[in-house]
Amino acid sequence: MECRDSSDRQNQPEDRSLSSEADDIVPDKRKRESEPDTTQQNSWWKTTLCSYFRRFDGSCSHGESCRYAHGEAELRPRPDNTWDPTSERAKKIAKTETDEGEKERQLGGVMMTEALEAESGDNASGLSKCLVNLPMKWSPDDLKKFLSEQGVLFNSVKKKKGMYVGFVTFESIEQARTAVKALDGKSFANNRTLKVSDVVPRSFEKKSKVTRPPNTTQQVENPSEAVDGSNIIAAVIDDDDNDDDSTIPNGSVLKGRSVRNVVTPLAHMTYPNQIENKKNSLMQNLRKLTNNVRKACPNGVSLPEWILKSKEIGRLPCELVGVIESPLINGYRNKCEFSVGYSLQGKPTVGFLLGNFREGVTAVEEPVDCPNISRISVKYAAIFQDFLQHSPLPLRNRLNNSGFWRQLTVREGRKPCKISEADNLENIIQEVLLIVQVCTVGLDDGQVKLEVEKLAQAFSVGSSMEFPPLPLTAFVIQDHTGISNVAPSDAPVRYVFIRRDEGDYGLHMTDDVVEPRINDHINNLRFSISPTAFFQVNTLAAEKLYALAGDWADLGPDTLLFDICCGTGTIGLTLAHRVGMVVGIEMNASAISDAQRNAEINGIKNCNFVCGKAEDVIGSLMKDYLSTPKKLNGISDAAENNEVTTNANKEKISDADHVPGPEDSLSIDDGNGSSGSKCSGDEDGLRKDCVLKSSSPQQQFKNVVAIVDPPRAGLHPTVIKVLRTQSRLRRLVYISCNPESLVANAIELCTPSGDKTEKGNNQKNWQWRHMSAAGLARHRSKSMPTSEPFNPIKAMGVDLFPHTPHCELVMLLER
């Protein structure tokens, strides 16, 4: 409207007199429009894009006479040299500033508190330098090549792929000075700016304060005794404005970075504002589904009706009903994984990393101010941290993947309660399972066993000293050698049971060891959880999540429910009373064992759980359960191969469900930790022996529904193809902790089929690694067999993670 009024006024001069007298009364605005080159422009003249142009991607009816710009070419900078924030220039500048800000944050926040083995025995101060902001993909050879190209002489280099930082040692002070002069501030590799910082060798004496070295970096101390005298601490923190000996530099970027901001970045917001923030984020992700399916729709095929209607609901593929709030906002996590490392002050610490390892951040801070962590978990982290101050075994070194102590996991089991009773959180936590991850490579078994016994005693005594005493059910040692703390399901474990007799906290060895478990409750069902099995971290919110999934799935007595990526069977078991049969699929053998155990504990007999990768077994399972009655007279060969009744889980419930308590003795299994309730043998044997069957697929069901709850990466393409091409599957409920992977999978499920199916071009596969998940899904949809697509019906968020940006997204797909 404003454009039209402006244009009407601009057309008036045709009826006016052209005398100089008339010119004197022409408004200033008209004078500026007639003199486009004047330096005294109105701040809004051609500096802002026309609203009509922005909204409808086309010029308004006034064309050149409009005082607003109709494209990037017409757009001019404002008097203060800024650009219209809706323009591509402004967006590009903002992104550049953001990237630069992130770069500066990284340069000011490189917190390498790990011990790095020196290549030579000469650890003189000034001979080691840290290069910051190197390309992540560089290897040591790439760094050596770069230094040689710059004419820099050096003694040795250290650089790990996936990190922004590298280390260089020199043979003389003169070489180091020449290198700093040649490298510091140098621009290279996509406008990166290289920064060189000192790495000062330090002794491993305990000190109460960090001593400031005579240079521009702040060096932390390692208070623990050195295992190897050749180690150095590489801690790089910018400290241009710090003039005292405070432990954290006043002028450093690190001053504003805390574990609370890293772990719970939304904690500063009120909870209603957090919910609104997550709703907006979910809407942005859902719009990607509409846009990508529109692009992927084959030529000559009509757009789906839901895309045509998306304009009426803000380009969303379906209605976003809202976000269900978590009943418990603070201390809701029933599983906490604490890293072991050094703090900024060089103190052995159990807590959370202050950033990503690839950014050069390895500093760990205590979790004392994280609102999503319970007091019990924080206390156990503190007990473990106190123990590490005197342990002779080394802490994890992420630079060279060495060290003994790696991680502490605290799993809490809660008794059944109403949401109103959850306000007093500590009263509903009745069991605690502790898992300490270690790496025993190169260490004597006797020394390891002694340290484990001391730690078990420390946990027992420390938990008893609290008031009220902390619950403590069992203690597990997990042996893992990988680079990541995410251990495989077959990582060796040692079960340690806690004895807390009055006045006696010693060890009592026994060979009769059963796998420790804790119990949690969802919808009045009791779930027995093994140490490494998946279980939703927010139990009370999970109840709402599963109830929503069941309501949307439209279940009934004649329903066959496929629970894909079922974990310990929580979804299928909570909905089993509403369906005829549940078929659960999970690749983790321990989780499948838990699922069958939980079915027996709760008296549920209409659930079959199959152990195997979903992409390997879902095809044969769909064929077996959805085949014609003629084929159901017996079990097919595929079913016989993929479903073998296990004998490992036929032990008595009284033994299998035994959970050690305070009256149990503390014992250590020196073996690999295998027990009767777990599967054994090689990987193929696991998949065969751990498949649990309660009946053969002889019943026909009118209604077939699938509920999928995959990990963050989403469903395997093979699983998507089976779901898409199985015509009897008419309804699918997708639960995702990563909305981006849901959108990518939904693109393949919802894109209409073309007349011809394209085959993948292996010659172009190298380009796929640079595509987004949505872009890759669009390409895969072209090779999808001709089949009826799903339609998104509705979506809803469920907040399982208050104070964080993460949110579960549930979407109903039908056809």
JSON list of N, CA and C in Angstrom, two decimals, residues 35 46 55 76 91 100 103 111 126 181 267 278 285 337 381 385 422 424 437 479 547 577 619 698-699 754 806:
[
{"chain": "A", "resi": 35, "resn": "GLU", "atom": "N", "xyz": [16.85, 13.25, -8.65]},
{"chain": "A", "resi": 35, "resn": "GLU", "atom": "CA", "xyz": [18.30, 13.44, -8.67]},
{"chain": "A", "resi": 35, "resn": "GLU", "atom": "C", "xyz": [18.96, 12.24, -7.98]},
{"chain": "A", "resi": 46, "resn": "LYS", "atom": "N", "xyz": [15.89, 3.35, -1.99]},
{"chain": "A", "resi": 46, "resn": "LYS", "atom": "CA", "xyz": [16.62, 2.28, -2.67]},
{"chain": "A", "resi": 46, "resn": "LYS", "atom": "C", "xyz": [17.59, 1.54, -1.73]},
{"chain": "A", "resi": 55, "resn": "ARG", "atom": "N", "xyz": [8.09, -10.75, -0.91]},
{"chain": "A", "resi": 55, "resn": "ARG", "atom": "CA", "xyz": [7.05, -11.71, -0.60]},
{"chain": "A", "resi": 55, "resn": "ARG", "atom": "C", "xyz": [6.69, -12.59, -1.79]},
{"chain": "A", "resi": 76, "resn": "ARG", "atom": "N", "xyz": [21.04, -0.42, -2.62]},
{"chain": "A", "resi": 76, "resn": "ARG", "atom": "CA", "xyz": [22.18, 0.42, -2.28]},
{"chain": "A", "resi": 76, "resn": "ARG", "atom": "C", "xyz": [22.43, 0.37, -0.78]},
{"chain": "A", "resi": 91, "resn": "LYS", "atom": "N", "xyz": [22.91, -11.06, 4.38]},
{"chain": "A", "resi": 91, "resn": "LYS", "atom": "CA", "xyz": [22.98, -12.41, 4.90]},
{"chain": "A", "resi": 91, "resn": "LYS", "atom": "C", "xyz": [24.39, -12.98, 4.78]},
{"chain": "A", "resi": 100, "resn": "GLU", "atom": "N", "xyz": [33.67, -15.55, 11.45]},
{"chain": "A", "resi": 100, "resn": "GLU", "atom": "CA", "xyz": [34.84, -14.89, 12.04]},
{"chain": "A", "resi": 100, "resn": "GLU", "atom": "C", "xyz": [34.75, -14.92, 13.56]},
{"chain": "A", "resi": 103, "resn": "LYS", "atom": "N", "xyz": [35.61, -18.23, 14.66]},
{"chain": "A", "resi": 103, "resn": "LYS", "atom": "CA", "xyz": [37.06, -18.40, 14.53]},
{"chain": "A", "resi": 103, "resn": "LYS", "atom": "C", "xyz": [37.78, -17.73, 15.71]},
{"chain": "A", "resi": 111, "resn": "MET", "atom": "N", "xyz": [41.74, -24.97, 24.44]},
{"chain": "A", "resi": 111, "resn": "MET", "atom": "CA", "xyz": [42.06, -25.40, 25.80]},
{"chain": "A", "resi": 111, "resn": "MET", "atom": "C", "xyz": [42.61, -26.82, 25.77]},
{"chain": "A", "resi": 126, "resn": "GLY", "atom": "N", "xyz": [60.04, -22.41, 24.74]},
{"chain": "A", "resi": 126, "resn": "GLY", "atom": "CA", "xyz": [60.10, -21.66, 23.50]},
{"chain": "A", "resi": 126, "resn": "GLY", "atom": "C", "xyz": [60.39, -22.50, 22.28]},
{"chain": "A", "resi": 181, "resn": "LYS", "atom": "N", "xyz": [57.54, -15.50, 13.00]},
{"chain": "A", "resi": 181, "resn": "LYS", "atom": "CA", "xyz": [57.49, -14.34, 12.13]},
{"chain": "A", "resi": 181, "resn": "LYS", "atom": "C", "xyz": [56.88, -14.68, 10.77]},
{"chain": "A", "resi": 267, "resn": "ALA", "atom": "N", "xyz": [19.43, -22.60, 29.32]},
{"chain": "A", "resi": 267, "resn": "ALA", "atom": "CA", "xyz": [19.08, -22.51, 30.74]},
{"chain": "A", "resi": 267, "resn": "ALA", "atom": "C", "xyz": [18.80, -21.08, 31.18]},
{"chain": "A", "resi": 278, "resn": "LYS", "atom": "N", "xyz": [11.98, -23.93, 20.60]},
{"chain": "A", "resi": 278, "resn": "LYS", "atom": "CA", "xyz": [12.04, -25.26, 19.98]},
{"chain": "A", "resi": 278, "resn": "LYS", "atom": "C", "xyz": [10.95, -25.42, 18.93]},
{"chain": "A", "resi": 285, "resn": "ASN", "atom": "N", "xyz": [12.75, -26.83, 10.30]},
{"chain": "A", "resi": 285, "resn": "ASN", "atom": "CA", "xyz": [13.15, -28.12, 9.75]},
{"chain": "A", "resi": 285, "resn": "ASN", "atom": "C", "xyz": [12.04, -28.75, 8.93]},
{"chain": "A", "resi": 337, "resn": "GLU", "atom": "N", "xyz": [26.81, -39.07, 31.39]},
{"chain": "A", "resi": 337, "resn": "GLU", "atom": "CA", "xyz": [28.14, -39.55, 31.02]},
{"chain": "A", "resi": 337, "resn": "GLU", "atom": "C", "xyz": [29.14, -38.42, 31.25]},
{"chain": "A", "resi": 381, "resn": "ALA", "atom": "N", "xyz": [30.04, -37.94, 40.70]},
{"chain": "A", "resi": 381, "resn": "ALA", "atom": "CA", "xyz": [31.13, -37.37, 39.92]},
{"chain": "A", "resi": 381, "resn": "ALA", "atom": "C", "xyz": [32.18, -36.75, 40.85]},
{"chain": "A", "resi": 385, "resn": "GLN", "atom": "N", "xyz": [36.05, -37.79, 41.29]},
{"chain": "A", "resi": 385, "resn": "GLN", "atom": "CA", "xyz": [37.07, -36.76, 41.09]},
{"chain": "A", "resi": 385, "resn": "GLN", "atom": "C", "xyz": [38.03, -36.71, 42.27]},
{"chain": "A", "resi": 422, "resn": "ALA", "atom": "N", "xyz": [7.09, -36.12, 41.43]},
{"chain": "A", "resi": 422, "resn": "ALA", "atom": "CA", "xyz": [8.44, -35.98, 40.87]},
{"chain": "A", "resi": 422, "resn": "ALA", "atom": "C", "xyz": [9.12, -34.70, 41.31]},
{"chain": "A", "resi": 424, "resn": "ASN", "atom": "N", "xyz": [10.00, -33.88, 44.27]},
{"chain": "A", "resi": 424, "resn": "ASN", "atom": "CA", "xyz": [11.08, -34.28, 45.17]},
{"chain": "A", "resi": 424, "resn": "ASN", "atom": "C", "xyz": [11.83, -35.42, 44.50]},
{"chain": "A", "resi": 437, "resn": "GLN", "atom": "N", "xyz": [34.60, -46.24, 32.69]},
{"chain": "A", "resi": 437, "resn": "GLN", "atom": "CA", "xyz": [35.28, -46.71, 31.48]},
{"chain": "A", "resi": 437, "resn": "GLN", "atom": "C", "xyz": [36.78, -46.50, 31.63]},
{"chain": "A", "resi": 479, "resn": "ASP", "atom": "N", "xyz": [36.07, -51.88, 29.80]},
{"chain": "A", "resi": 479, "resn": "ASP", "atom": "CA", "xyz": [37.40, -51.75, 29.20]},
{"chain": "A", "resi": 479, "resn": "ASP", "atom": "C", "xyz": [37.24, -51.39, 27.73]},
{"chain": "A", "resi": 547, "resn": "ALA", "atom": "N", "xyz": [2.77, -42.51, 24.76]},
{"chain": "A", "resi": 547, "resn": "ALA", "atom": "CA", "xyz": [1.31, -42.40, 24.70]},
{"chain": "A", "resi": 547, "resn": "ALA", "atom": "C", "xyz": [0.88, -41.68, 23.42]},
{"chain": "A", "resi": 577, "resn": "HIS", "atom": "N", "xyz": [-0.63, -53.98, 25.11]},
{"chain": "A", "resi": 577, "resn": "HIS", "atom": "CA", "xyz": [-2.00, -54.28, 25.52]},
{"chain": "A", "resi": 577, "resn": "HIS", "atom": "C", "xyz": [-3.04, -53.70, 24.57]},
{"chain": "A", "resi": 619, "resn": "GLY", "atom": "N", "xyz": [13.22, -57.02, 5.75]},
{"chain": "A", "resi": 619, "resn": "GLY", "atom": "CA", "xyz": [12.61, -57.53, 4.53]},
{"chain": "A", "resi": 619, "resn": "GLY", "atom": "C", "xyz": [11.99, -58.89, 4.74]},
{"chain": "A", "resi": 698, "resn": "GLN", "atom": "N", "xyz": [1.54, -66.84, 12.45]},
{"chain": "A", "resi": 698, "resn": "GLN", "atom": "CA", "xyz": [0.46, -67.55, 11.80]},
{"chain": "A", "resi": 698, "resn": "GLN", "atom": "C", "xyz": [-0.84, -66.76, 11.77]},
{"chain": "A", "resi": 699, "resn": "GLN", "atom": "N", "xyz": [-0.90, -65.63, 12.43]},
{"chain": "A", "resi": 699, "resn": "GLN", "atom": "CA", "xyz": [-2.14, -64.86, 12.48]},
{"chain": "A", "resi": 699, "resn": "GLN", "atom": "C", "xyz": [-2.09, -63.74, 11.47]},
{"chain": "A", "resi": 754, "resn": "GLY", "atom": "N", "xyz": [8.18, -41.61, -10.13]},
{"chain": "A", "resi": 754, "resn": "GLY", "atom": "CA", "xyz": [8.12, -41.21, -11.52]},
{"chain": "A", "resi": 754, "resn": "GLY", "atom": "C", "xyz": [7.79, -42.38, -12.42]},
{"chain": "A", "resi": 806, "resn": "HIS", "atom": "N", "xyz": [17.71, -29.44, 21.93]},
{"chain": "A", "resi": 806, "resn": "HIS", "atom": "CA", "xyz": [17.20, -30.69, 21.37]},
{"chain": "A", "resi": 806, "resn": "HIS", "atom": "C", "xyz": [15.75, -30.93, 21.76]}
]
